[in-house]
Short mmCIF file of C-alpha atoms in Angstrom, two decimals:
data_model
loop_
_atom_site.label_atom_id
_atom_site.label_comp_id
_atom_site.label_asym_id
_atom_site.label_seq_id
_atom_site.Cartn_x
_atom_site.Cartn_y
_atom_site.Cartn_z
CA UNK A 123 0.00 0.00 0.00
CA UNK A 124 1.58 3.34 -1.01
CA UNK A 125 2.41 5.64 1.88
CA UNK A 126 3.93 9.02 1.20
CA UNK A 127 5.79 11.60 3.26
CA UNK A 128 2.91 14.00 2.70
CA UNK A 129 0.48 11.63 4.46
CA UNK A 130 -0.23 12.86 7.99
CA UNK A 131 -2.86 13.18 10.69
CA UNK A 132 -3.53 16.00 13.13
CA UNK A 133 -5.64 16.20 16.29
CA UNK A 134 -6.42 19.50 18.00
CA UNK A 135 -8.65 19.99 21.02
CA UNK A 136 -9.96 22.99 22.88
CA UNK A 137 -12.92 23.75 25.10
CA UNK A 138 -15.07 24.52 22.06
CA UNK A 139 -14.03 21.84 19.57
CA UNK A 140 -12.23 18.57 18.93
CA UNK A 141 -10.85 18.36 15.41
CA UNK A 142 -9.37 15.39 13.56
CA UNK A 143 -7.62 15.89 10.20
CA UNK A 144 -6.06 13.70 7.52
CA UNK A 145 -3.83 14.61 4.61
CA UNK A 146 -3.23 11.87 2.08
CA UNK A 147 -1.96 11.35 -1.41
CA UNK A 148 -4.10 9.20 -3.70
CA UNK A 149 -2.03 7.89 -6.62
CA UNK A 150 -3.48 8.03 -10.13
CA UNK A 151 -5.77 5.12 -10.89
CA UNK A 152 -6.09 3.86 -7.31
CA UNK A 153 -8.74 3.46 -4.64
CA UNK A 154 -7.86 3.90 -0.96
CA UNK A 155 -9.57 3.32 2.38
CA UNK A 156 -7.57 5.25 4.96
CA UNK A 157 -8.34 5.14 8.68
CA UNK A 158 -7.15 6.77 11.86
CA UNK A 159 -7.63 5.78 15.47
CA UNK A 160 -8.87 9.14 16.77
CA UNK A 161 -8.74 9.56 20.53
CA UNK A 162 -10.93 11.95 22.49
CA UNK A 163 -9.21 14.20 25.06
CA UNK A 164 -8.22 12.59 28.36
CA UNK A 165 -7.79 15.81 30.36
CA UNK A 166 -11.47 16.35 31.10
CA UNK A 167 -14.55 14.36 32.04
CA UNK A 168 -17.36 13.14 29.84
CA UNK A 169 -17.56 15.07 26.56
CA UNK A 170 -21.07 15.81 25.28
CA UNK A 171 -21.29 16.48 21.54
CA UNK A 172 -24.56 17.73 20.00
CA UNK A 173 -23.03 18.92 16.70
CA UNK A 174 -20.39 17.63 14.31
CA UNK A 175 -19.30 18.82 10.88
CA UNK A 176 -16.95 17.56 8.19
CA UNK A 177 -15.20 18.85 5.11
CA UNK A 178 -13.15 17.00 2.49
CA UNK A 179 -11.62 17.77 -0.87
CA UNK A 180 -13.26 16.28 -4.03
CA UNK A 181 -12.63 12.65 -4.96
CA UNK A 182 -13.98 10.99 -1.82
CA UNK A 183 -16.87 8.56 -1.83
CA UNK A 184 -17.49 8.93 1.90
CA UNK A 185 -16.24 9.91 5.32
CA UNK A 186 -17.28 7.58 8.15
CA UNK A 187 -16.72 7.72 11.90
CA UNK A 188 -17.35 4.70 14.10
CA UNK A 189 -17.35 4.43 17.86
CA UNK A 190 -15.33 1.70 19.57
CA UNK A 191 -14.81 0.18 23.00
CA UNK A 192 -11.13 1.20 22.96
CA UNK A 193 -9.83 3.64 25.56
CA UNK A 194 -6.33 3.84 24.11
CA UNK A 195 -4.88 3.71 20.61
CA UNK A 196 -3.46 0.21 19.96
CA UNK A 197 0.30 -0.15 19.78
CA UNK A 198 1.77 0.67 16.37
CA UNK A 199 -1.57 1.99 15.17
CA UNK A 200 -0.92 5.73 15.11
CA UNK A 201 -1.03 7.86 11.99
CA UNK A 202 -2.73 7.12 8.69
CA UNK A 203 -3.48 3.42 8.19
CA UNK A 204 -4.98 1.08 5.62
CA UNK A 205 -8.41 0.37 7.13
CA UNK A 206 -8.32 -3.35 6.41
CA UNK A 207 -4.64 -4.24 6.78
CA UNK A 208 -4.50 -2.44 10.14
CA UNK A 209 -7.51 -4.27 11.58
CA UNK A 210 -9.28 -0.98 12.25
CA UNK A 211 -12.57 -2.30 10.88
CA UNK A 212 -12.63 -5.00 13.58
CA UNK A 213 -12.75 -2.33 16.30
CA UNK A 214 -15.87 -0.62 14.92
CA UNK A 215 -18.94 -0.64 17.16
CA UNK A 216 -21.61 1.20 15.20
CA UNK A 217 -21.65 4.25 12.98
CA UNK A 218 -21.47 7.64 14.70
CA UNK A 219 -21.20 9.92 11.67
CA UNK A 220 -21.40 9.64 7.89
CA UNK A 221 -20.91 12.07 5.02
CA UNK A 222 -21.10 11.56 1.27
CA UNK A 223 -20.87 15.24 0.41
CA UNK A 224 -17.75 17.44 0.71
CA UNK A 225 -19.42 19.68 3.32
CA UNK A 226 -21.76 18.12 5.87
CA UNK A 227 -23.15 18.82 9.34
CA UNK A 228 -25.24 16.83 11.81
CA UNK A 229 -26.94 18.74 14.60
CA UNK A 230 -29.04 17.13 17.33
CA UNK A 231 -32.04 18.84 18.95
CA UNK A 232 -31.38 21.05 21.98
CA UNK A 233 -30.74 19.10 25.17
CA UNK A 234 -29.59 15.95 23.33
CA UNK A 235 -26.01 14.85 22.67
CA UNK A 236 -23.74 11.88 22.21
CA UNK A 237 -21.55 11.39 25.28
CA UNK A 238 -17.93 10.29 24.94
CA UNK A 239 -15.78 8.96 27.74
CA UNK A 240 -12.32 10.45 28.37
CA UNK A 241 -9.86 8.84 25.97
CA UNK A 242 -12.54 7.04 23.96
CA UNK A 243 -11.26 6.06 20.53
CA UNK A 244 -13.13 6.66 17.27
CA UNK A 245 -12.32 4.94 13.98
CA UNK A 246 -12.48 7.55 11.20
CA UNK A 247 -12.41 6.32 7.61
CA UNK A 248 -11.85 8.23 4.36
CA UNK A 249 -12.60 6.45 1.08
CA UNK A 250 -10.99 7.98 -2.01
CA UNK A 251 -11.14 6.91 -5.65
CA UNK A 252 -8.81 8.56 -8.14
CA UNK A 253 -9.77 7.63 -11.70
CA UNK A 254 -7.54 10.31 -13.23
CA UNK A 255 -3.99 10.09 -14.58
CA UNK A 256 -2.59 12.43 -11.91
CA UNK A 257 -1.98 11.95 -8.19
CA UNK A 258 -4.55 13.58 -5.93
CA UNK A 259 -3.69 15.53 -2.78
CA UNK A 260 -6.62 15.08 -0.41
CA UNK A 261 -7.54 16.75 2.88
CA UNK A 262 -10.21 15.48 5.28
CA UNK A 263 -11.39 17.01 8.54
CA UNK A 264 -14.08 16.24 11.10
CA UNK A 265 -14.85 18.74 13.87
CA UNK A 266 -16.91 17.93 16.96
CA UNK A 267 -18.47 20.81 18.90
CA UNK A 268 -18.88 19.89 22.60
CA UNK A 269 -21.27 21.49 25.04
CA UNK A 270 -21.70 21.58 28.81
CA UNK A 271 -22.71 18.01 29.81
CA UNK A 272 -24.93 19.38 32.59
CA UNK A 273 -27.19 20.88 29.92
CA UNK A 274 -27.87 17.50 28.33
CA UNK A 275 -31.22 15.95 29.23
CA UNK A 276 -31.01 12.89 26.98
CA UNK A 277 -28.06 10.91 25.64
CA UNK A 278 -28.18 10.03 21.96
CA UNK A 279 -27.39 6.56 20.66
CA UNK A 280 -27.07 4.93 17.25
CA UNK A 281 -28.85 2.16 15.39
CA UNK A 282 -26.71 0.98 12.48
CA UNK A 283 -28.28 -1.13 9.71
CA UNK A 284 -25.66 -2.64 7.41
CA UNK A 285 -27.13 -4.79 4.66
CA UNK A 286 -24.41 -6.50 2.61
CA UNK A 287 -26.80 -9.00 0.98
CA UNK A 288 -27.40 -6.95 -2.16
CA UNK A 289 -27.06 -8.69 -5.52
CA UNK A 290 -27.87 -6.96 -8.80
CA UNK A 291 -27.80 -9.11 -11.97
CA UNK A 292 -25.92 -7.88 -15.07
CA UNK A 293 -27.95 -5.32 -17.02
CA UNK A 294 -30.74 -5.63 -14.45
CA UNK A 295 -32.12 -4.12 -11.29
CA UNK A 296 -32.95 -5.51 -7.86
CA UNK A 297 -34.43 -4.62 -4.50
CA UNK A 298 -33.06 -5.51 -1.10
CA UNK A 299 -34.92 -5.45 2.21
CA UNK A 300 -33.78 -5.44 5.82
CA UNK A 301 -35.80 -5.17 9.03
CA UNK A 302 -35.19 -5.18 12.76
CA UNK A 303 -37.62 -5.36 15.67
CA UNK A 304 -36.96 -2.64 18.25
CA UNK A 305 -37.57 -3.83 21.83
CA UNK A 306 -38.40 -0.33 23.10
CA UNK A 307 -40.00 2.85 21.85
CA UNK A 308 -37.41 5.32 20.58
CA UNK A 309 -37.33 8.94 19.43
CA UNK A 310 -35.53 9.41 16.13
CA UNK A 311 -33.47 12.57 15.88
CA UNK A 312 -31.60 11.95 12.62
CA UNK A 313 -31.95 9.50 9.74
CA UNK A 314 -29.63 9.09 6.78
CA UNK A 315 -28.81 6.52 4.12
CA UNK A 316 -25.61 5.26 2.56
CA UNK A 317 -25.78 4.21 -1.08
CA UNK A 318 -23.47 3.80 -4.02
CA UNK A 319 -24.00 5.41 -7.40
CA UNK A 320 -26.13 2.54 -8.78
CA UNK A 321 -28.62 2.99 -5.95
CA UNK A 322 -31.83 4.78 -7.02
CA UNK A 323 -33.94 4.86 -3.84
CA UNK A 324 -33.62 4.28 -0.11
CA UNK A 325 -36.86 3.88 1.86
CA UNK A 326 -37.46 3.48 5.61
CA UNK A 327 -40.88 2.55 6.95
CA UNK A 328 -42.33 1.10 10.13
CA UNK A 329 -44.74 -1.81 10.45
CA UNK A 330 -45.96 -0.44 13.77
CA UNK A 331 -49.50 0.55 12.80
CA UNK A 332 -49.85 3.44 15.25
CA UNK A 333 -46.44 4.88 14.35
CA UNK A 334 -47.09 4.49 10.63
CA UNK A 335 -50.41 6.33 10.92
CA UNK A 336 -48.82 9.16 12.89
CA UNK A 337 -45.57 9.49 10.95
CA UNK A 338 -46.08 8.01 7.50
CA UNK A 339 -42.83 7.25 5.67
CA UNK A 340 -39.90 7.72 8.03
CA UNK A 341 -37.23 8.38 5.40
CA UNK A 342 -37.04 8.43 1.61
CA UNK A 343 -34.06 9.41 -0.53
CA UNK A 344 -33.35 9.02 -4.25
CA UNK A 345 -29.98 10.79 -4.29
CA UNK A 346 -27.29 8.19 -3.61
CA UNK A 347 -24.81 10.81 -2.38
CA UNK A 348 -27.15 12.69 -0.04
#
């Protein structure tokens, strides 16, 4: 896997933000999945985050951030890593943030936030595809905006549906379905899909009759990169 001197990662933290950055070179005609083990600050208590934003230069298919159960970065796993060769994907414990557009922001309702423990490790993944004949210099950043934990009335969580059983025949089309029974009532703050360019629609519904009557379709998207 090509690694260049220009490849680097940066973490900066203040009272108002925690920012993770990647700089990577994507050689002509290659596809890369680059990950970092991104550690939250250890010099404070629980960090409540109601808002996060990301920005990346063109050429990326997605930016993903996963939570993990790690409280320290594994040995020899600092810096910019191949997501699969490094074993980073094995540490993932549910999606925290996703972006398929160069500039994205997720903001939770007032009084709600994700809570991170001191030193908690995130797995942040950048997926780049360079179909040109020139190397691409890419920059990726994700900024978390903490708030006073005492102001948080409800802690946000994540439900991550990952359906890999999708098979589309040559010159054809197909549909794929996935469902999950929720053991408790929940309040949904954010919904988003993850598709590839061949995807034409993503639909989320509930078979709970009362919820369906009150809410109708929960989510519908026909833009694969939304």
